[in-house]
Coordinates of C-alpha atoms and ligand atoms in Angstrom, one line a residue:
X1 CA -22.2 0.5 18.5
X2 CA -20.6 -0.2 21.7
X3 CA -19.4 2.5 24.0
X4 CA -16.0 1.2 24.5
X5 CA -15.3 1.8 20.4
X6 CA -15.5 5.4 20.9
X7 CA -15.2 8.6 22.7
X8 CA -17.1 11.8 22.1
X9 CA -15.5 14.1 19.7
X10 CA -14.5 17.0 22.8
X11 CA -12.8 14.7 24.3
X12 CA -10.3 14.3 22.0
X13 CA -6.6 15.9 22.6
X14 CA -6.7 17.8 19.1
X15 CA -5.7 21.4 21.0
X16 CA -2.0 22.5 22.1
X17 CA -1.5 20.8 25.7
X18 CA 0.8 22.7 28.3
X19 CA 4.2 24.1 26.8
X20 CA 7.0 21.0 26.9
X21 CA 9.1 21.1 29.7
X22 CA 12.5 22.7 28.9
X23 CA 14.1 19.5 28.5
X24 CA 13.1 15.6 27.9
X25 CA 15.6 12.6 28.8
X26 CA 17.2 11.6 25.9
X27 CA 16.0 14.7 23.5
X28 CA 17.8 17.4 22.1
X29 CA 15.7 20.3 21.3
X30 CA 15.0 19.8 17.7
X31 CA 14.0 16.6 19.0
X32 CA 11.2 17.9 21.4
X33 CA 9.9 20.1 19.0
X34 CA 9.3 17.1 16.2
X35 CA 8.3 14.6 19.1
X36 CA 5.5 18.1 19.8
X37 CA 4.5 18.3 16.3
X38 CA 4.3 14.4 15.9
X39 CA 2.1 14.9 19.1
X40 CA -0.7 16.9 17.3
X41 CA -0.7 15.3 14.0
X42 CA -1.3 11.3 15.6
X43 CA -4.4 12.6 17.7
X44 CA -6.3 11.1 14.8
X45 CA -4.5 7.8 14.4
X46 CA -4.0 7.3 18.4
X47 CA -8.2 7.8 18.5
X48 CA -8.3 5.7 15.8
X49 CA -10.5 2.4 17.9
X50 CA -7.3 -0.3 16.2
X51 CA -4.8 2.3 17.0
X52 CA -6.2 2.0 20.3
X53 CA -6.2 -1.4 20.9
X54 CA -9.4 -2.5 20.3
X55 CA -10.8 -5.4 18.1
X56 CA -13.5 -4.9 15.8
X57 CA -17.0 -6.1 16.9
X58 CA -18.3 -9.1 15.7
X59 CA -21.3 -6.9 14.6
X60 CA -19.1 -4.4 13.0
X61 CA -18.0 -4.3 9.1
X62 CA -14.1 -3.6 9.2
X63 CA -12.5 -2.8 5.9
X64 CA -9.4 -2.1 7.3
X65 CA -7.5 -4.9 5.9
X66 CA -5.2 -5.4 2.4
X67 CA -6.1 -8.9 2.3
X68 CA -8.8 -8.1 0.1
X69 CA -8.9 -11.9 -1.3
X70 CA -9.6 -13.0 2.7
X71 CA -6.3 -15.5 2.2
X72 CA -5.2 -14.9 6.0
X73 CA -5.7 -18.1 8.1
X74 CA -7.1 -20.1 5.1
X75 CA -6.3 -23.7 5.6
X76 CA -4.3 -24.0 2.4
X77 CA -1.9 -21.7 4.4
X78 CA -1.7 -22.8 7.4
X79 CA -1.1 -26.7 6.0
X80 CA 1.9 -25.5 3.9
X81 CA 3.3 -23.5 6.5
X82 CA 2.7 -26.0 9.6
X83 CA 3.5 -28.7 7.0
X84 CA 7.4 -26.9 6.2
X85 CA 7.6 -26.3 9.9
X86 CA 7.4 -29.5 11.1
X87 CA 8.9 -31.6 7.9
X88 CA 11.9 -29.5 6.6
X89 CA 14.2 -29.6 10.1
X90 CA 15.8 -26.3 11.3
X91 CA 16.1 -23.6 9.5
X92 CA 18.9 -20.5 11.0
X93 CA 18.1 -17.4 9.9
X94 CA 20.9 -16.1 7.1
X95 CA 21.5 -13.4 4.3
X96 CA 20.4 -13.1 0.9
X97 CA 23.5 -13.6 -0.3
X98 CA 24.7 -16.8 1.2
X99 CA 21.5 -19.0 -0.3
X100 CA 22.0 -21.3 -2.8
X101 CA 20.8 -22.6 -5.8
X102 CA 18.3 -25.2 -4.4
X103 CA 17.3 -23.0 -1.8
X104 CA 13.0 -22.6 -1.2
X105 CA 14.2 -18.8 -1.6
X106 CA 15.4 -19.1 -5.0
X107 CA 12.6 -21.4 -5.8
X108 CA 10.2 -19.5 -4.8
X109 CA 12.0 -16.2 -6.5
X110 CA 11.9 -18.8 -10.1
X111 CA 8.1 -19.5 -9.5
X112 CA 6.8 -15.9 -9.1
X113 CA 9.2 -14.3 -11.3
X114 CA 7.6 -16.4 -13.9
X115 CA 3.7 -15.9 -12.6
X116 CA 4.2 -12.0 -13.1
X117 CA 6.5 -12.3 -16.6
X118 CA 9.5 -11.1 -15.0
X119 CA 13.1 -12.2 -16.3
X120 CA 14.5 -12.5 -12.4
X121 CA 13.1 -11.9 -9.3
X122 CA 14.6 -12.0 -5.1
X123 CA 12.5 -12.1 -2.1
X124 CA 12.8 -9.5 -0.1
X125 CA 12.8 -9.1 4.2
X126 CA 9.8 -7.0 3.3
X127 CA 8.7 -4.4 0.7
X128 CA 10.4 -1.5 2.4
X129 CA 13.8 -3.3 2.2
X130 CA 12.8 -4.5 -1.3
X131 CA 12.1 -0.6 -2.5
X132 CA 15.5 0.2 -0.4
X133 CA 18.0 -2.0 -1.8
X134 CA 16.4 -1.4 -5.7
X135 CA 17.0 2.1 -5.7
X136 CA 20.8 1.8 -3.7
X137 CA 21.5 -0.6 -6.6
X138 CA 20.2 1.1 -9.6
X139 CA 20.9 4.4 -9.0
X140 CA 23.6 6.4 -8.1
X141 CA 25.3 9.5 -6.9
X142 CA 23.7 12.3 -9.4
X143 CA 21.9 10.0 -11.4
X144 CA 18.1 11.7 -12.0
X145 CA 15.1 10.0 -10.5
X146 CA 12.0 10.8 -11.1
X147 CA 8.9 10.1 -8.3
X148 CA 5.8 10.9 -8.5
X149 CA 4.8 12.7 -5.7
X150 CA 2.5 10.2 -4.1
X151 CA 4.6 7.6 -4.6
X152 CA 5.2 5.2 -1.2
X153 CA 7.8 6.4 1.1
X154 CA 10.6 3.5 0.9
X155 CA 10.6 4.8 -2.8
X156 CA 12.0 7.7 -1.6
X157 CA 13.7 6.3 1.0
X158 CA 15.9 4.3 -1.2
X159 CA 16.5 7.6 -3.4
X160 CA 18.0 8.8 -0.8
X161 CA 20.2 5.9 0.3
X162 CA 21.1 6.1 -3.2
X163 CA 22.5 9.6 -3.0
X164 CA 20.3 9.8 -6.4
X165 CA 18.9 13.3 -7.2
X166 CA 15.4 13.0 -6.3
X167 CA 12.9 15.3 -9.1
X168 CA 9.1 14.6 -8.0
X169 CA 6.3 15.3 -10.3
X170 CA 2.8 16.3 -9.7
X171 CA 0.7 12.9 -9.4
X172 CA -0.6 11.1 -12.6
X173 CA 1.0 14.0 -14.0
X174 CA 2.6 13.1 -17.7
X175 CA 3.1 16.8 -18.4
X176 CA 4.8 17.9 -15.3
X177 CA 6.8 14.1 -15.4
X178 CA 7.9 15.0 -19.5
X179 CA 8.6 18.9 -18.2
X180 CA 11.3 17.6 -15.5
X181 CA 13.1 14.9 -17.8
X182 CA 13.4 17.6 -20.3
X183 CA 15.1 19.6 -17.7
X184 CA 17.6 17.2 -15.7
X185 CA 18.2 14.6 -19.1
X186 CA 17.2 10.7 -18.6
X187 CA 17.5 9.2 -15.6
X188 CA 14.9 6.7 -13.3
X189 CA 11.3 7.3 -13.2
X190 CA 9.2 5.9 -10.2
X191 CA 5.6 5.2 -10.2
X192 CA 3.8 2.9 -7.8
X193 CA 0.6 1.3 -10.2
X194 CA -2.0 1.7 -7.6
X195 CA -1.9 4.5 -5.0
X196 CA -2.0 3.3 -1.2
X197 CA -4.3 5.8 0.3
X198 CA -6.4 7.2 -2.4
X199 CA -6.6 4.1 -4.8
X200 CA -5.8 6.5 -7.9
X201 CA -4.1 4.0 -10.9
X202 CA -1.1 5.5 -12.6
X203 CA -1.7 5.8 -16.2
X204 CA 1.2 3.2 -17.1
X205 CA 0.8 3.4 -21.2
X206 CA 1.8 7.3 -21.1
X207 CA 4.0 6.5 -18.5
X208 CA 5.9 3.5 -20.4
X209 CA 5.2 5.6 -23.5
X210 CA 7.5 8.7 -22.2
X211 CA 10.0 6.3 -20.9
X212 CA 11.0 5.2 -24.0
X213 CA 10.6 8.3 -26.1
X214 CA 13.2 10.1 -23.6
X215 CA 15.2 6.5 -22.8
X216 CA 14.5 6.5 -18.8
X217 CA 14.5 3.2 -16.8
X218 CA 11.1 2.8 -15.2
X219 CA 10.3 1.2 -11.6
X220 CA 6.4 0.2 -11.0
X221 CA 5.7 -0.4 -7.1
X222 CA 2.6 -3.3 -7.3
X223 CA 2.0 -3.7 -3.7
X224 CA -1.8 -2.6 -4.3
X225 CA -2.2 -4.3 -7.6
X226 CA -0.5 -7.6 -7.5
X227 CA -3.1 -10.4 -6.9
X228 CA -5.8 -8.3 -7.6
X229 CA -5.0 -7.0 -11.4
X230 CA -4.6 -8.8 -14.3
X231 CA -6.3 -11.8 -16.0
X232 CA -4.2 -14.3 -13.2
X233 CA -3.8 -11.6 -11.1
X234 CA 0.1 -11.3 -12.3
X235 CA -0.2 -7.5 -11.8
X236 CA -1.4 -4.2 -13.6
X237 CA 1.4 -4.3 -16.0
X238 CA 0.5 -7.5 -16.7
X239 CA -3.4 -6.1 -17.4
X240 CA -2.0 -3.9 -19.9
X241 CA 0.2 -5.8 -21.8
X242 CA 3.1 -3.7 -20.8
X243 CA 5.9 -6.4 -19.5
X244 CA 8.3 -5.5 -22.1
X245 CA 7.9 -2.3 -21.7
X246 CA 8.5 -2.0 -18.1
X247 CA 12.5 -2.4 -16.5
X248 CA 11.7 -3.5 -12.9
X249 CA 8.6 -4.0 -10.8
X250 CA 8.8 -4.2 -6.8
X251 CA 5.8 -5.7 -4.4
X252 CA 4.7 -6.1 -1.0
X253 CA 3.7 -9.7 0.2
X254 CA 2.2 -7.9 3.7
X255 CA -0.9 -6.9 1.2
X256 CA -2.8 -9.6 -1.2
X257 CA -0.5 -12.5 -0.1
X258 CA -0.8 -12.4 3.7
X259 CA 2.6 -12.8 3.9
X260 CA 5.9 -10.9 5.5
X261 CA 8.4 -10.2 2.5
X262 CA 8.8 -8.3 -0.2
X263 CA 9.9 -9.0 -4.5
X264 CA 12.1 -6.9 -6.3
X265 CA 11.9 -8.7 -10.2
X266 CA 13.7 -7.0 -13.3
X267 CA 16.6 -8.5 -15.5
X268 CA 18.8 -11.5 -14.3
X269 CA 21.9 -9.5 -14.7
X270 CA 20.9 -7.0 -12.0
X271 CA 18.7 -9.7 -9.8
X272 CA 22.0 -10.9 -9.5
X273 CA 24.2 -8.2 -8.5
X274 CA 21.0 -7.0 -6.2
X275 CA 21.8 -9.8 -4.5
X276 CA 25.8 -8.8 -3.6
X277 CA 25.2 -5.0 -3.8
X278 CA 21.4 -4.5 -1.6
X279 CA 22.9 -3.2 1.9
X280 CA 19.8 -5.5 3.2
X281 CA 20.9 -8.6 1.2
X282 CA 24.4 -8.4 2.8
X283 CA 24.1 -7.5 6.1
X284 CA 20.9 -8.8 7.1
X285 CA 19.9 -12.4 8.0
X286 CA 16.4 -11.8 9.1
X287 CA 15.5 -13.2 5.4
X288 CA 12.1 -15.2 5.0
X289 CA 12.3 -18.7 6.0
X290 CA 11.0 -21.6 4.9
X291 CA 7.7 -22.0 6.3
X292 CA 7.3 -18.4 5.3
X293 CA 8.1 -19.2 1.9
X294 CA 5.9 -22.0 1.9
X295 CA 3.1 -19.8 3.2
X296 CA 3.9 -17.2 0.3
X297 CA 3.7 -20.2 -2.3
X298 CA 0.2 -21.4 -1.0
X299 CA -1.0 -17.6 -1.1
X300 CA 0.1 -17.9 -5.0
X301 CA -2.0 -21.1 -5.2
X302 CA -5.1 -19.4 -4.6
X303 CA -4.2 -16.2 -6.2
X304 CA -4.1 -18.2 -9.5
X305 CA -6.7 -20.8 -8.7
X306 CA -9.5 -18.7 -7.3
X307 CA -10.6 -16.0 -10.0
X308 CA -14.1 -15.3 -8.1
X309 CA -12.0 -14.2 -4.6
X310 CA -10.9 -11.0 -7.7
X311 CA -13.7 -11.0 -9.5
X312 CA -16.2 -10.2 -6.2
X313 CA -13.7 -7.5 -4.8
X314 CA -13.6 -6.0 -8.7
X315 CA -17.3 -5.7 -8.3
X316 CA -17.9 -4.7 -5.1
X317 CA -15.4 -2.0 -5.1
X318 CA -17.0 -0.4 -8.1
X319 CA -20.5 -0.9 -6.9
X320 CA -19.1 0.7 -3.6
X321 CA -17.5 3.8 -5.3
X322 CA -20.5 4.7 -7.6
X323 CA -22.7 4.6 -4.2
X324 CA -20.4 6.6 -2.1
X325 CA -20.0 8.6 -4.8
X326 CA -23.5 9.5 -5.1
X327 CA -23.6 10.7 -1.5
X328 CA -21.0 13.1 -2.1
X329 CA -18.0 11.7 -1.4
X330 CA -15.1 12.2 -3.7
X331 CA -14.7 8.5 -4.6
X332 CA -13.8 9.2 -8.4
X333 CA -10.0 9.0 -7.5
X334 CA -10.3 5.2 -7.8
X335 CA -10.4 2.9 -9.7
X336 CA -9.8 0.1 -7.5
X337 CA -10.6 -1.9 -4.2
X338 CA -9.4 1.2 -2.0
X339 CA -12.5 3.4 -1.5
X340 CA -11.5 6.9 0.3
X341 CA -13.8 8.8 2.2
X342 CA -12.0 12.0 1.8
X343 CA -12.8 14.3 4.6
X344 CA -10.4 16.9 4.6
X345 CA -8.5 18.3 7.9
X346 CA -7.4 16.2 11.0
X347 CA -10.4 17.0 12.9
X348 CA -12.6 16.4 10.4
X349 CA -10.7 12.3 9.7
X350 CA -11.8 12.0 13.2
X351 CA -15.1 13.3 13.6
X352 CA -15.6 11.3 10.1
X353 CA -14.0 8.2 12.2
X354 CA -15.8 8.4 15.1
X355 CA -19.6 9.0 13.4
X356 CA -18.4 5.5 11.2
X357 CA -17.2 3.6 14.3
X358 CA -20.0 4.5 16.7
X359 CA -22.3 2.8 13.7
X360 CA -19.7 -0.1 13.6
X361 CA -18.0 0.7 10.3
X362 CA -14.6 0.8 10.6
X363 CA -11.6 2.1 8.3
X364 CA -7.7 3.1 8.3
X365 CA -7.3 7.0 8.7
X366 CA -4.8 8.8 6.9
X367 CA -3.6 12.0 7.3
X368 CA 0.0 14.2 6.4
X369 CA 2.3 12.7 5.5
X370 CA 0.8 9.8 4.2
X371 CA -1.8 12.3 2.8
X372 CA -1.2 15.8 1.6
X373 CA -1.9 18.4 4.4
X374 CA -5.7 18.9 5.0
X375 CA -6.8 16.0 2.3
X376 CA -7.2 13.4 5.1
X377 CA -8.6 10.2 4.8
X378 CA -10.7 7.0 5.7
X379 CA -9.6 4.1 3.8
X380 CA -11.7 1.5 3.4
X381 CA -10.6 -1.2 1.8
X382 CA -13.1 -3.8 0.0
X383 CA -12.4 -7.3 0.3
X384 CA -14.5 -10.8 -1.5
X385 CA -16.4 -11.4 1.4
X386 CA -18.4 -8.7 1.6
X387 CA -22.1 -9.3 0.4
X388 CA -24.3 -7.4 -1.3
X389 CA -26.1 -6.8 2.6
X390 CA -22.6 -5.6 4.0
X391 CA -22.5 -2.8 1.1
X392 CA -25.5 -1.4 1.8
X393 CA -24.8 -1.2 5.2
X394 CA -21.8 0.4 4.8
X395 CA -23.5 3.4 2.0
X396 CA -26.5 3.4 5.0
X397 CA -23.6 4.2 7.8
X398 CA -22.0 6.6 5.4
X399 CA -25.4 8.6 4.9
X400 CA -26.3 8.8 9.0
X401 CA -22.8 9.9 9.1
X402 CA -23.0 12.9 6.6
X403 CA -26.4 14.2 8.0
X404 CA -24.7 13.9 11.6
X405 CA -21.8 16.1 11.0
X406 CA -23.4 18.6 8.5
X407 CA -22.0 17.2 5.2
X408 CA -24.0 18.0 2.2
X409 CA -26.2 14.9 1.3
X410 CA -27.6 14.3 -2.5
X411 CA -30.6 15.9 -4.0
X412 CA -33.7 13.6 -3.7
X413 CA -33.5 11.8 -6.7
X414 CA -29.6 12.2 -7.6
X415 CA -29.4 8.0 -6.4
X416 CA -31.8 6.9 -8.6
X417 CA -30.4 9.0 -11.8
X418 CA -27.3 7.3 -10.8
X419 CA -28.4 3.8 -10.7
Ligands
PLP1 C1 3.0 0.9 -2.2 C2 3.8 0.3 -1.1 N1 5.1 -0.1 -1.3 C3 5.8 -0.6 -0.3 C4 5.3 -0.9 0.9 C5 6.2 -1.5 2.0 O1 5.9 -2.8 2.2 P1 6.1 -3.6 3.5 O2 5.0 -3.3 4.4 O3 6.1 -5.1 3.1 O4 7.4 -3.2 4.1 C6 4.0 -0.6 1.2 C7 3.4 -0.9 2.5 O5 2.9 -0.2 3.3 C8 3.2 0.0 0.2 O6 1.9 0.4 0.4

């Protein structure tokens, strides 16, 4: 691969630099101490070739992307969109709570509250806000929330706007999850279906199951499953047949729809009072607007109308795992289009990075927090385009990179006792 994707490993700013000066414009101490810390940790990331700056080659395979059903820039878009922009007039910018009836908002908001199997829905600035403003308006000083502990951080986040008592539990963890409720009473419990960096699926029937033994109030975070779950691709509740079962589910739109925005859905009566009690619905107007709506509305199109886009990233994901698997990579954590090459501590993300880059594959890295400490990350994330040529590149890459850096490879013969 080119030269300008990479720089040798020794390069790389991994070490202590010289001690701070005494005092930065602007910082307090504490402040040049975290800003020092921050310093060490985003060595990876800043290395990272996108973190950098660069595109990906045209001969390179990037599976870097959420839009795993390849929706951005299709025309059906861009026609809606450019259509709404030039046809509907102008459009200011306002709150949640000032739009009416007949607005493309609460259209929109009717549409996909119904595609999922949702009572009520409202569109959200993004999913951040969405997750935010949920959590400030369901839960309250005191009240007991439950998280698992790899759950996304505007989860947490709204917890603590909340002023909620935040309890996490181990990941996938029904034991340590029933343990904690048994302690601190019923309360909120917060899963997200499909974890963002290691692909892991939460296992929503025990989950749903212990929720209404103990009488919690259950949140489910889609973001990574909406689109690409369920028989229309309404979600991984959906796939399980556990609508009823589940009080309120929030989603991204920066993921499978292409789109900026997030959806908060649950029951009318709180949709409604989300709308006048959400800090973000009130004193915000940087809501979606029309065109964007319009865009989100086409993404939905194809999301229902084109099955194979989900059916080829299904297969190729699991094709992908088993393979990666094989060559010793800890891939059984997912169960879905996010493939993780785990590689352990920062240096090793990057030296795991930079072998993949310099052979033009390229994924996201993740390390603390979005990871725990020293259970870094490459994410790659498998979208419908890739053919059966691509994935075989991709396990080829991952092999030269192994033997390069000293991984353990597979017994002669392991592969072919796999399938
Ligand atoms: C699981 C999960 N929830 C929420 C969000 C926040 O969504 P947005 O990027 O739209 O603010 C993300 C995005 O990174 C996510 O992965």
């Amino acid at each position: 691969m080119s030269e300008a994707t990479t720089r040798p490993v020794e390069d790389l700013a991994l070490h202590e630099g010289p001690a701070p000066p005494a005092r930065y414009r602007g910082e307090a101490p504490g402040l040049t101490q975290r800003i020092e810390n921050y310093r060490l940790r985003a060595a990876v990331v800043e290395n990272a070739h996108l973190a950098r700056g660069g595109a990906i080659p045209d001969d390179a395979l990037g599976l870097v992307s959420s839009d795993a059903l390849r929706l951005g820039g299709h025309p059906h878009l861009i026609d809606a969109q450019v259509r709404t922009l030039r046809g509907d007039g102008p459009h200011a910018p306002t709150s949640l709570v000032f739009l009416g009836e007949d607005s493309p908002q609460r259209r929109f908001e009717a549409r996909i509250a119904d595609f999922v199997g949702m009572e009520g829905a409202v569109l959200c600035q993004s999913g951040w806000t969405a997750n935010v403003g949920l959590l400030q308006t369901i839960a309250e000083r005191g009240t007991p929330v439950y998280i698992d502990l790899h759950a996304h951080a505007s989860l947490w986040e709204g917890i603590q706007v909340a002023g909620a008592d935040p309890h996490p539990f181990r990941h996938n963890n029904i034991r340590s999850l029933a343990r904690r409720i048994r302690n601190h009473g019923p309360g909120i419990v917060i899963v997200d279906a499909v974890y963002s960096a290691t692909g892991s699926v939460c296992p929503l029937a025990d989950v749903t199951r212990l929720c209404r033994d103990t009488g919690c109030i259950l949140v489910v975070d889609e973001s990574h499953s909406m689109g690409l779950h369920g028989n229309r691709g309404n979600g991984l509740v959906a796939e399980k047949g556990l609508l009823g079962e589940v009080d309120y589910i929030t989603f991204s739109l920066a993921k499978t729809f292409v789109s900026r925005g997030g959806v908060v859905m649950g029951p009318d009566r709180v949709m409604e009072f989300f709308r006048f009690e959400s800090r973000q619905a009130i004193f915000s107007a940087a809501a979606p607007l029309p065109h964007d709506i319009a865009g989100m509305g086409a993404a939905l199109d194809l999301v229902e109308n084109d099955t194979w886009r989900r059916q080829r990233v299904t297969q190729s994901a699991a094709w992908l795992r088993r393979e990666l698997g094989v060559l010793g990579f800890d891939t059984a954590i997912s169960q879905t289009k996010i493939v993780p090459l785990v590689a352990g501590s920062d240096l090793e993300v990057l030296r795991l990075l930079v072998a993949l880059e310099q052979r033009g594959l390229f994924g996201l890295p993740f390390v603390s927090p979005a990871t725990p400490v020293d259970k870094g990350l490459i994410r790659l994330t498998v979208h419908c385009d890739l053919l059966a040529a691509d994935l075989e590149r991709v396990v080829d890459i991952c092999r030269e990179a192994r033997a390069e850096l000293g991984w353990p490879l597979p017994f002669a013969g392991t592969q072919a006792a796999a399938g």
